[in-house]
XYZ file of N, CA and C in Angstrom:
741
model
N -0.886 15.795 -24.471
C -0.982 14.359 -24.690
C -1.805 14.114 -25.949
N -1.209 13.495 -26.948
C -1.907 13.281 -28.215
C -2.642 11.944 -28.194
N -3.969 12.021 -28.109
C -4.807 10.823 -28.111
C -5.754 10.829 -29.299
N -5.422 11.597 -30.305
C -6.279 11.729 -31.482
C -6.545 10.370 -32.115
N -7.807 10.108 -32.447
C -8.192 8.873 -33.100
C -8.510 7.737 -32.150
N -8.346 7.958 -30.859
C -8.622 6.899 -29.888
C -9.994 7.092 -29.256
N -10.593 5.987 -28.881
C -11.909 6.013 -28.241
C -11.772 5.508 -26.818
N -12.467 6.186 -25.897
C -12.339 5.851 -24.482
C -13.705 5.751 -23.823
N -13.806 4.843 -22.856
C -14.985 4.708 -22.017
C -14.566 4.974 -20.581
N -15.256 5.919 -19.926
C -14.963 6.265 -18.542
C -16.232 6.084 -17.722
N -16.161 5.252 -16.686
C -17.331 5.057 -15.829
C -17.295 6.038 -14.655
N -18.477 6.326 -14.117
C -18.551 7.262 -13.004
C -18.038 8.635 -13.382
N -18.331 9.059 -14.618
C -17.733 10.277 -15.166
C -18.673 11.479 -15.149
N -19.698 11.416 -14.312
C -20.618 12.532 -14.231
C -20.113 13.670 -13.372
N -19.143 13.384 -12.525
C -18.624 14.422 -11.620
C -17.276 13.976 -11.076
N -16.629 14.847 -10.345
C -15.410 14.495 -9.640
C -14.278 13.998 -10.522
N -13.596 12.968 -10.041
C -12.426 12.437 -10.737
C -12.798 11.915 -12.119
N -13.911 11.189 -12.223
C -14.315 10.625 -13.509
C -14.570 11.689 -14.551
N -15.256 12.749 -14.171
C -15.520 13.843 -15.102
C -14.218 14.495 -15.545
N -13.311 14.708 -14.604
C -12.028 15.320 -14.939
C -11.242 14.450 -15.916
N -11.267 13.125 -15.712
C -10.565 12.221 -16.625
C -11.186 12.277 -18.016
N -12.511 12.217 -18.082
C -13.190 12.265 -19.381
C -12.853 13.540 -20.129
N -12.859 14.659 -19.430
C -12.588 15.935 -20.075
C -11.138 16.044 -20.523
N -10.208 15.515 -19.738
C -8.797 15.552 -20.128
C -8.528 14.630 -21.313
N -9.183 13.465 -21.340
C -9.037 12.577 -22.490
C -9.533 13.257 -23.760
N -10.690 13.900 -23.656
C -11.261 14.598 -24.816
C -10.373 15.749 -25.253
N -9.795 16.459 -24.304
C -8.901 17.570 -24.637
C -7.673 17.082 -25.393
N -7.295 15.811 -25.145
C -6.167 15.219 -25.859
C -6.531 14.665 -27.221
N -7.819 14.756 -27.582
C -8.249 14.315 -28.908
C -9.020 13.022 -28.936
N -9.213 12.378 -27.769
C -9.948 11.117 -27.739
C -11.451 11.361 -27.856
N -12.142 10.400 -28.450
C -13.604 10.377 -28.428
C -14.001 9.630 -27.158
N -14.901 10.216 -26.367
C -15.129 9.697 -25.025
C -16.586 9.338 -24.778
N -16.810 8.108 -24.301
C -18.125 7.683 -23.824
C -18.162 7.909 -22.322
N -19.114 8.719 -21.876
C -19.239 9.108 -20.479
C -20.363 8.311 -19.836
N -20.009 7.448 -18.904
C -21.018 6.672 -18.181
C -21.168 7.202 -16.764
N -22.401 7.230 -16.293
C -22.677 7.556 -14.904
C -24.067 7.047 -14.561
N -24.290 6.748 -13.303
C -25.621 6.351 -12.847
C -26.601 7.510 -12.990
N -26.097 8.732 -12.856
C -26.882 9.958 -12.971
C -26.860 10.445 -14.418
N -27.963 10.294 -15.117
C -28.018 10.644 -16.542
C -27.746 12.122 -16.776
N -28.268 12.984 -15.916
C -28.070 14.419 -16.098
C -26.605 14.804 -15.883
N -25.964 14.162 -14.919
C -24.553 14.449 -14.674
C -23.694 13.998 -15.854
N -24.000 12.821 -16.413
C -23.266 12.348 -17.588
C -23.444 13.306 -18.760
N -24.665 13.765 -18.949
C -24.952 14.708 -20.028
C -24.186 16.016 -19.832
N -24.093 16.479 -18.588
C -23.384 17.723 -18.299
C -21.895 17.600 -18.625
N -21.302 16.453 -18.324
C -19.892 16.239 -18.667
C -19.696 16.279 -20.171
N -20.589 15.632 -20.900
C -20.492 15.636 -22.364
C -20.652 17.052 -22.912
N -21.533 17.818 -22.333
C -21.720 19.196 -22.785
C -20.446 20.019 -22.588
N -19.756 19.805 -21.477
C -18.490 20.512 -21.260
C -17.437 20.053 -22.258
N -17.417 18.761 -22.543
C -16.482 18.237 -23.545
C -16.741 18.881 -24.895
N -17.977 18.928 -25.289
C -18.332 19.499 -26.591
C -18.086 20.996 -26.638
N -18.316 21.678 -25.520
C -18.058 23.122 -25.473
C -16.573 23.421 -25.675
N -15.730 22.456 -25.294
C -14.290 22.617 -25.484
C -13.804 22.118 -26.820
N -14.733 21.755 -27.702
C -14.366 21.285 -29.028
C -14.109 19.799 -29.114
N -14.433 19.056 -28.042
C -14.200 17.621 -28.034
C -15.406 16.822 -28.474
N -15.224 15.505 -28.499
C -16.258 14.582 -28.970
C -16.621 13.620 -27.842
N -17.893 13.677 -27.418
C -18.310 12.802 -26.337
C -19.747 12.362 -26.477
N -20.074 11.256 -25.819
C -21.437 10.734 -25.826
C -21.773 10.250 -24.418
N -22.977 10.542 -23.961
C -23.418 10.126 -22.622
C -24.123 8.778 -22.700
N -23.705 7.842 -21.851
C -24.293 6.506 -21.802
C -24.583 6.167 -20.340
N -25.721 6.641 -19.860
C -26.054 6.501 -18.439
C -26.556 5.102 -18.121
N -26.318 4.675 -16.887
C -26.817 3.388 -16.433
C -25.978 2.835 -15.309
N -26.469 1.763 -14.688
C -25.848 1.162 -13.515
C -24.939 0.010 -13.926
N -23.632 0.195 -13.789
C -22.681 -0.835 -14.214
C -22.708 -2.053 -13.300
N -23.378 -1.964 -12.152
C -23.530 -3.146 -11.301
C -24.460 -4.171 -11.930
N -25.249 -3.732 -12.890
C -26.094 -4.616 -13.690
C -25.220 -5.211 -14.783
N -24.901 -6.491 -14.662
C -23.957 -7.122 -15.586
C -24.399 -7.004 -17.038
N -25.677 -7.184 -17.293
C -26.176 -7.075 -18.666
C -25.949 -5.674 -19.215
N -26.231 -4.667 -18.373
C -26.001 -3.294 -18.826
C -24.527 -3.037 -19.072
N -23.660 -3.543 -18.182
C -22.227 -3.303 -18.324
C -21.707 -3.831 -19.658
N -22.144 -5.030 -20.031
C -21.701 -5.586 -21.309
C -22.284 -4.792 -22.481
N -23.524 -4.387 -22.337
C -24.155 -3.570 -23.376
C -23.464 -2.216 -23.494
N -23.031 -1.678 -22.371
C -22.342 -0.391 -22.366
C -21.089 -0.431 -23.222
N -20.294 -1.457 -23.058
C -19.073 -1.587 -23.857
C -19.416 -1.699 -25.336
N -20.393 -2.532 -25.661
C -20.779 -2.710 -27.064
C -21.287 -1.407 -27.671
N -22.099 -0.680 -26.902
C -22.658 0.579 -27.411
C -21.564 1.626 -27.586
N -20.659 1.710 -26.607
C -19.559 2.673 -26.706
C -18.697 2.379 -27.926
N -18.347 1.118 -28.119
C -17.512 0.752 -29.269
C -18.226 1.028 -30.581
N -19.524 0.793 -30.608
C -20.299 1.031 -31.830
C -20.379 2.521 -32.139
N -20.662 3.328 -31.121
C -20.847 4.760 -31.354
C -19.533 5.505 -31.569
N -18.456 4.978 -31.003
C -17.162 5.661 -31.118
C -16.261 5.050 -32.184
N -16.696 3.959 -32.784
C -15.870 3.325 -33.815
C -14.719 2.528 -33.248
N -14.962 1.845 -32.140
C -13.929 1.039 -31.489
C -13.731 1.478 -30.062
N -12.708 0.907 -29.421
C -12.412 1.257 -28.039
C -10.935 0.967 -27.774
N -10.216 1.995 -27.346
C -8.792 1.847 -27.038
C -8.501 2.001 -25.554
N -9.391 2.701 -24.845
C -9.137 3.030 -23.448
C -10.366 2.703 -22.612
N -10.138 2.026 -21.489
C -11.193 1.783 -20.510
C -10.711 2.303 -19.164
N -11.459 3.245 -18.595
C -11.142 3.765 -17.269
C -12.256 3.341 -16.318
N -11.938 2.416 -15.423
C -12.894 1.947 -14.418
C -12.785 2.860 -13.199
N -13.607 3.906 -13.215
C -13.549 4.908 -12.164
C -14.717 4.829 -11.186
N -15.878 4.397 -11.639
C -17.075 4.415 -10.791
C -16.846 3.637 -9.499
N -17.347 4.194 -8.406
C -17.195 3.519 -7.128
C -18.249 3.961 -6.132
N -18.440 3.144 -5.109
C -19.369 3.484 -4.044
C -18.769 3.046 -2.719
N -19.246 3.650 -1.629
C -18.675 3.361 -0.319
C -19.784 3.361 0.728
N -19.680 2.458 1.697
C -20.539 2.454 2.886
C -19.597 2.452 4.086
N -19.573 3.536 4.814
C -18.695 3.632 5.982
C -19.487 3.268 7.239
N -19.266 2.066 7.708
C -19.950 1.555 8.891
C -19.008 0.627 9.646
N -19.163 0.527 10.976
C -18.371 -0.454 11.725
C -18.668 -1.871 11.238
N -17.732 -2.755 11.426
C -17.869 -4.136 10.976
C -19.179 -4.752 11.429
N -19.554 -4.549 12.691
C -20.763 -5.174 13.232
C -22.032 -4.655 12.566
N -21.972 -3.497 11.933
C -23.153 -2.916 11.302
C -23.197 -3.100 9.792
N -22.122 -3.593 9.210
C -22.114 -3.849 7.771
C -23.039 -5.024 7.462
N -23.900 -4.848 6.493
C -24.795 -5.929 6.086
C -24.272 -6.586 4.813
N -24.825 -7.744 4.507
C -24.455 -8.393 3.248
C -24.852 -7.524 2.058
N -25.953 -6.791 2.202
C -26.401 -5.909 1.121
C -25.382 -4.785 0.882
N -24.846 -4.213 1.966
C -23.800 -3.199 1.830
C -22.588 -3.797 1.112
N -22.148 -4.946 1.606
C -20.966 -5.614 1.040
C -21.178 -5.902 -0.444
N -22.332 -6.491 -0.783
C -22.585 -6.893 -2.162
C -22.633 -5.690 -3.105
N -23.263 -4.587 -2.671
C -23.352 -3.408 -3.537
C -21.972 -2.822 -3.800
N -21.160 -2.717 -2.757
C -19.810 -2.181 -2.927
C -18.991 -3.075 -3.856
N -19.058 -4.370 -3.650
C -18.295 -5.286 -4.492
C -18.801 -5.293 -5.935
N -20.108 -5.204 -6.101
C -20.680 -5.215 -7.444
C -20.221 -4.015 -8.260
N -20.191 -2.844 -7.623
C -19.794 -1.625 -8.343
C -18.279 -1.507 -8.471
N -17.577 -1.735 -7.365
C -16.148 -1.430 -7.319
C -15.242 -2.515 -7.873
N -15.704 -3.764 -7.869
C -14.827 -4.868 -8.273
C -15.422 -5.733 -9.382
N -16.674 -6.172 -9.213
C -17.256 -7.034 -10.237
C -17.445 -6.282 -11.548
N -17.947 -5.053 -11.487
C -18.180 -4.290 -12.717
C -16.896 -4.066 -13.512
N -15.768 -3.673 -12.884
C -14.536 -3.560 -13.660
C -14.102 -4.861 -14.318
N -14.349 -5.992 -13.645
C -14.066 -7.290 -14.271
C -14.931 -7.495 -15.502
N -16.239 -7.280 -15.362
C -17.159 -7.488 -16.484
C -16.826 -6.547 -17.635
N -16.575 -5.288 -17.325
C -16.269 -4.306 -18.367
C -14.957 -4.630 -19.067
N -13.950 -5.025 -18.296
C -12.662 -5.380 -18.903
C -12.801 -6.596 -19.806
N -13.541 -7.583 -19.353
C -13.757 -8.784 -20.163
C -14.490 -8.446 -21.449
N -15.515 -7.602 -21.341
C -16.288 -7.231 -22.528
C -15.478 -6.373 -23.488
N -14.519 -5.609 -22.957
C -13.771 -4.658 -23.788
C -12.509 -5.238 -24.402
N -12.058 -6.391 -23.937
C -10.713 -6.848 -24.267
C -10.478 -6.991 -25.771
N -11.424 -7.507 -26.529
C -11.218 -7.662 -27.971
C -11.116 -6.303 -28.668
N -11.932 -5.351 -28.222
C -11.856 -3.997 -28.796
C -10.510 -3.352 -28.476
N -10.057 -3.506 -27.230
C -8.793 -2.914 -26.826
C -7.626 -3.507 -27.610
N -7.644 -4.815 -27.789
C -6.577 -5.475 -28.539
C -6.552 -5.012 -29.984
N -7.730 -4.851 -30.568
C -7.821 -4.447 -31.977
C -7.361 -3.009 -32.200
N -7.409 -2.188 -31.158
C -7.071 -0.774 -31.316
C -5.582 -0.530 -31.531
N -4.748 -1.447 -31.047
C -3.305 -1.247 -31.132
C -2.760 -0.329 -30.051
N -3.636 0.241 -29.225
C -3.216 1.144 -28.143
C -3.958 0.821 -26.851
N -4.319 -0.439 -26.646
C -5.195 -0.797 -25.541
C -4.642 -0.430 -24.172
N -5.476 0.249 -23.373
C -5.059 0.635 -22.027
C -6.252 0.590 -21.079
N -6.050 -0.063 -19.953
C -7.044 -0.083 -18.864
C -6.446 0.672 -17.693
N -7.215 1.601 -17.147
C -6.801 2.310 -15.934
C -7.889 2.106 -14.890
N -7.522 1.491 -13.791
C -8.461 1.246 -12.690
C -8.207 2.245 -11.569
N -9.246 2.976 -11.179
C -9.105 3.944 -10.097
C -9.348 3.220 -8.779
N -8.275 2.986 -8.055
C -8.345 2.336 -6.753
C -8.459 3.412 -5.678
N -7.646 3.356 -4.656
C -7.696 4.326 -3.570
C -6.544 4.058 -2.632
N -6.117 5.097 -1.935
C -5.139 4.900 -0.881
C -5.689 3.947 0.181
N -7.006 3.724 0.153
C -7.649 2.796 1.087
C -7.171 1.364 0.922
N -6.394 1.063 -0.117
C -5.841 -0.291 -0.242
C -4.937 -0.630 0.938
N -4.496 0.382 1.690
C -3.662 0.090 2.864
C -4.512 -0.256 4.087
N -5.847 -0.048 3.997
C -6.748 -0.403 5.081
C -7.104 0.777 5.967
N -8.416 0.975 6.179
C -8.893 2.094 6.985
C -9.984 1.648 7.950
N -10.349 2.554 8.811
C -11.349 2.322 9.858
C -12.758 2.442 9.286
N -13.645 1.485 9.630
C -15.078 1.553 9.320
C -15.413 1.474 7.823
N -14.570 0.889 7.009
C -14.917 0.776 5.588
C -14.345 -0.508 4.988
N -14.640 -1.608 5.671
C -14.023 -2.882 5.300
C -14.394 -3.322 3.885
N -15.652 -3.127 3.479
C -16.052 -3.550 2.140
C -15.347 -2.714 1.076
N -15.312 -1.414 1.288
C -14.658 -0.523 0.322
C -13.181 -0.859 0.197
N -12.508 -1.000 1.323
C -11.077 -1.292 1.298
C -10.796 -2.623 0.603
N -11.622 -3.625 0.904
C -11.448 -4.933 0.277
C -11.676 -4.855 -1.232
N -12.667 -4.070 -1.636
C -12.953 -3.956 -3.076
C -11.809 -3.288 -3.808
N -11.231 -2.248 -3.212
C -10.134 -1.534 -3.863
C -8.849 -2.349 -3.855
N -8.640 -3.110 -2.786
C -7.500 -4.015 -2.771
C -7.630 -5.091 -3.837
N -8.855 -5.606 -3.994
C -9.097 -6.593 -5.040
C -8.896 -6.005 -6.423
N -9.329 -4.764 -6.611
C -9.167 -4.104 -7.910
C -7.697 -3.900 -8.248
N -6.903 -3.588 -7.241
C -5.468 -3.431 -7.470
C -4.834 -4.749 -7.905
N -5.171 -5.834 -7.224
C -4.626 -7.138 -7.598
C -5.130 -7.564 -8.973
N -6.400 -7.283 -9.274
C -6.936 -7.596 -10.591
C -6.186 -6.837 -11.677
N -5.798 -5.608 -11.388
C -5.034 -4.811 -12.353
C -3.739 -5.524 -12.728
N -3.060 -6.044 -11.728
C -1.797 -6.746 -11.991
C -2.021 -8.028 -12.801
N -3.115 -8.715 -12.489
C -3.434 -9.921 -13.255
C -3.763 -9.591 -14.701
N -4.508 -8.512 -14.914
C -4.811 -8.078 -16.277
C -3.536 -7.749 -17.039
N -2.611 -7.075 -16.370
C -1.356 -6.717 -17.026
C -0.595 -7.958 -17.486
N -0.559 -8.962 -16.624
C 0.162 -10.196 -16.959
C -0.519 -10.933 -18.102
N -1.839 -11.041 -18.041
C -2.552 -11.826 -19.038
C -2.668 -11.135 -20.394
N -2.794 -9.811 -20.390
C -3.115 -9.108 -21.628
C -1.938 -8.404 -22.288
N -0.784 -8.421 -21.633
C 0.366 -7.707 -22.178
C 0.756 -8.140 -23.568
N 0.709 -9.434 -23.841
C 1.117 -9.932 -25.157
C 0.115 -9.587 -26.245
N -1.051 -9.110 -25.845
C -2.030 -8.632 -26.815
C -1.930 -7.117 -27.014
N -0.901 -6.529 -26.417
C -0.693 -5.100 -26.569
C -1.567 -4.243 -25.674
N -2.138 -4.848 -24.640
C -3.002 -4.111 -23.718
C -2.262 -3.905 -22.398
N -2.188 -2.656 -21.967
C -1.575 -2.333 -20.688
C -2.664 -2.113 -19.635
N -2.366 -2.465 -18.394
C -3.310 -2.260 -17.294
C -2.562 -1.674 -16.106
N -3.049 -0.542 -15.629
C -2.442 0.129 -14.491
C -3.522 0.649 -13.555
N -3.124 0.990 -12.338
C -4.058 1.505 -11.345
C -3.560 2.829 -10.797
N -4.512 3.650 -10.371
C -4.199 4.876 -9.654
C -4.866 4.790 -8.290
N -4.134 5.173 -7.261
C -4.669 5.166 -5.902
C -4.677 6.605 -5.379
N -5.791 7.315 -5.549
C -5.856 8.688 -5.038
C -5.932 8.718 -3.518
N -5.432 9.802 -2.948
C -5.605 10.060 -1.531
C -6.856 10.898 -1.329
N -6.791 11.874 -0.429
C -7.946 12.751 -0.223
C -8.009 13.770 -1.361
N -9.083 13.674 -2.137
C -9.279 14.526 -3.304
C -10.522 15.386 -3.085
N -10.512 16.573 -3.622
C -11.609 17.536 -3.444
C -12.816 17.116 -4.281
N -13.587 16.160 -3.762
C -14.795 15.659 -4.428
C -15.926 15.594 -3.405
N -17.141 15.315 -3.894
C -18.286 15.169 -2.991
C -18.041 14.078 -1.957
N -17.488 12.946 -2.398
C -17.214 11.846 -1.475
C -16.188 12.254 -0.430
N -15.167 12.963 -0.855
C -14.120 13.379 0.055
C -14.593 14.326 1.137
N -15.703 15.027 0.877
C -16.229 15.975 1.854
C -17.360 15.383 2.699
N -17.742 14.151 2.419
C -18.903 13.559 3.088
C -18.623 13.264 4.559
N -19.508 13.702 5.416
C -19.570 13.348 6.844
C -18.189 13.237 7.486
N -17.916 12.084 8.115
C -16.677 11.946 8.866
C -15.448 11.889 7.980
N -15.609 11.551 6.683
C -14.458 11.545 5.784
C -13.857 12.933 5.658
N -14.730 13.948 5.634
C -14.240 15.309 5.542
C -13.401 15.681 6.752
N -13.859 15.286 7.931
C -13.117 15.590 9.156
C -11.785 14.841 9.195
N -11.823 13.584 8.804
C -10.591 12.788 8.763
C -9.620 13.387 7.755
N -10.164 13.807 6.610
C -9.327 14.377 5.569
C -8.602 15.631 6.022
N -9.300 16.503 6.733
C -8.689 17.747 7.209
C -7.491 17.460 8.106
N -7.639 16.472 8.980
C -6.539 16.124 9.882
C -5.393 15.463 9.128
N -5.752 14.606 8.156
C -4.726 13.837 7.458
C -3.889 14.718 6.546
N -4.534 15.577 5.760
C -3.777 16.358 4.773
C -2.789 17.300 5.452
N -3.087 17.696 6.678
C -2.161 18.575 7.399
C -0.828 17.893 7.672
N -0.814 16.554 7.677
C 0.409 15.797 7.963
C 1.157 15.394 6.702
N 0.589 15.617 5.539
C 1.197 15.160 4.288
C 2.383 16.023 3.878
N 3.324 15.475 3.138
C 4.428 16.283 2.621
C 3.956 17.491 1.811
N 2.870 17.338 1.042
C 2.366 18.458 0.252
C 1.320 19.286 0.987
N 0.875 18.829 2.137
C 0.035 19.606 3.068
C -1.237 20.184 2.452
N -1.873 19.439 1.554
C -3.130 19.927 0.974
C -3.932 18.776 0.385
N -5.206 19.064 0.142
C -6.079 18.123 -0.554
C -5.762 18.158 -2.048
N -5.890 17.016 -2.715
C -5.662 16.975 -4.151
C -6.890 17.420 -4.928
N -6.685 17.722 -6.199
C -7.757 18.137 -7.082
C -8.053 17.034 -8.110
N -9.321 16.894 -8.528
C -9.652 15.864 -9.514
C -8.770 15.919 -10.761
N -8.422 17.118 -11.206
C -7.625 17.238 -12.419
C -6.219 16.684 -12.241
N -5.736 16.656 -10.994
C -4.411 16.093 -10.752
C -4.431 14.576 -10.884
N -5.520 13.957 -10.496
C -5.682 12.519 -10.728
C -5.878 12.267 -12.219
N -6.651 13.136 -12.858
C -6.918 12.981 -14.292
C -5.632 13.047 -15.107
N -4.735 13.948 -14.729
C -3.478 14.044 -15.453
C -2.691 12.752 -15.422
N -2.670 12.109 -14.250
C -1.980 10.825 -14.126
C -2.663 9.752 -14.958
N -3.998 9.748 -14.936
C -4.753 8.739 -15.681
C -4.534 8.877 -17.178
N -4.583 10.103 -17.668
C -4.402 10.325 -19.106
C -2.989 9.940 -19.529
N -2.007 10.250 -18.698
C -0.629 9.837 -19.017
C -0.541 8.325 -19.153
N -1.178 7.601 -18.244
C -1.123 6.140 -18.298
C -1.787 5.568 -19.538
N -2.739 6.290 -20.130
C -3.385 5.800 -21.355
C -2.589 6.145 -22.602
N -1.612 7.019 -22.473
C -0.918 7.567 -23.641
C 0.299 6.736 -24.032
N 0.846 7.044 -25.201
C 2.050 6.361 -25.667
C 3.275 6.729 -24.835
N 3.203 7.831 -24.101
C 4.317 8.201 -23.233
C 4.510 7.170 -22.121
N 3.464 6.393 -21.835
C 3.545 5.351 -20.801
C 3.497 3.965 -21.440
N 3.938 3.855 -22.682
C 3.752 2.595 -23.417
C 4.563 1.421 -22.844
N 5.534 1.698 -21.963
C 6.292 0.607 -21.341
C 5.945 0.479 -19.859
N 4.776 0.986 -19.488
C 4.328 0.939 -18.097
C 3.076 0.081 -18.001
N 3.152 -0.997 -17.260
C 1.974 -1.837 -17.046
C 2.113 -2.577 -15.718
N 0.969 -2.906 -15.131
C 0.950 -3.630 -13.871
C 1.347 -2.789 -12.666
N 1.271 -1.464 -12.798
C 1.726 -0.575 -11.737
C 0.554 0.106 -11.029
N 0.823 0.574 -9.814
C -0.129 1.422 -9.092
C 0.573 2.736 -8.801
N -0.078 3.823 -9.174
C 0.466 5.161 -8.965
C -0.339 5.846 -7.872
N 0.303 6.115 -6.746
C -0.365 6.803 -5.641
C -0.339 8.307 -5.899
N -1.529 8.867 -6.079
C -1.664 10.318 -6.264
C -2.278 10.832 -4.969
N -1.430 11.038 -3.969
C -1.927 11.202 -2.595
C -1.176 12.237 -1.783
N -0.415 13.089 -2.452
C 0.304 14.136 -1.734
C 1.475 13.629 -0.901
N 1.907 12.407 -1.175
C 3.041 11.847 -0.442
C 2.666 11.023 0.774
N 1.384 10.633 0.848
C 0.891 9.856 1.995
C 1.591 8.495 2.058
N 1.455 7.709 0.975
C 2.075 6.385 0.913
C 3.411 6.528 0.194
N 4.477 6.181 0.842
C 5.808 6.324 0.266
C 6.477 4.957 0.208
N 6.360 4.321 -0.957
C 6.916 2.965 -1.112
C 8.417 3.024 -1.372
């Protein structure tokens, strides 16, 4: 995938799916700004990018802070010489029964998973339009179909999917495409956490592909969506889930 000359910002890119996306973008020739709440993890991703001959910069911080999120876009565009790609990957989850979910749980999940992508997309839109190759990729989840004990997370990802479609409609005439990816059970820290790991083991056994996915498999889909090979694709959701959801 030839992404030479393009600049990309990837949130939540210190590990897992985000790190894989950042590294694949860099391997394609893009200059990549790596954001993560964990400064050391962001730095480690950049070090791997640079070890592979790529160009990356670590920009750590909490995107739930609206002021930081807007500053992040400005700093990334300044340091990379523009911005053509925005990947809203960062996410958080609180798995609790409805009766135990607090407003604080709900607000944190919504702030990271839904409000931050809105703020980042709004802040990035002029840069994306100016690039001539503008692409937004929002990492949703198979959870958009609804799951047990994670109402805030599911609602945030469902909202992000609908926001993706709205972005596609509004920004298409400016040459900006917006698409979403909905991963299934992927081999990440979150995927192995507590009861999710147990649920995942049972679920993947029933899938057509009968296995857990790898972060790089999600990254491949994300990088394709940012590339010119997908230049006529917008407003779509791509389920990377081993055949779980079959539309």
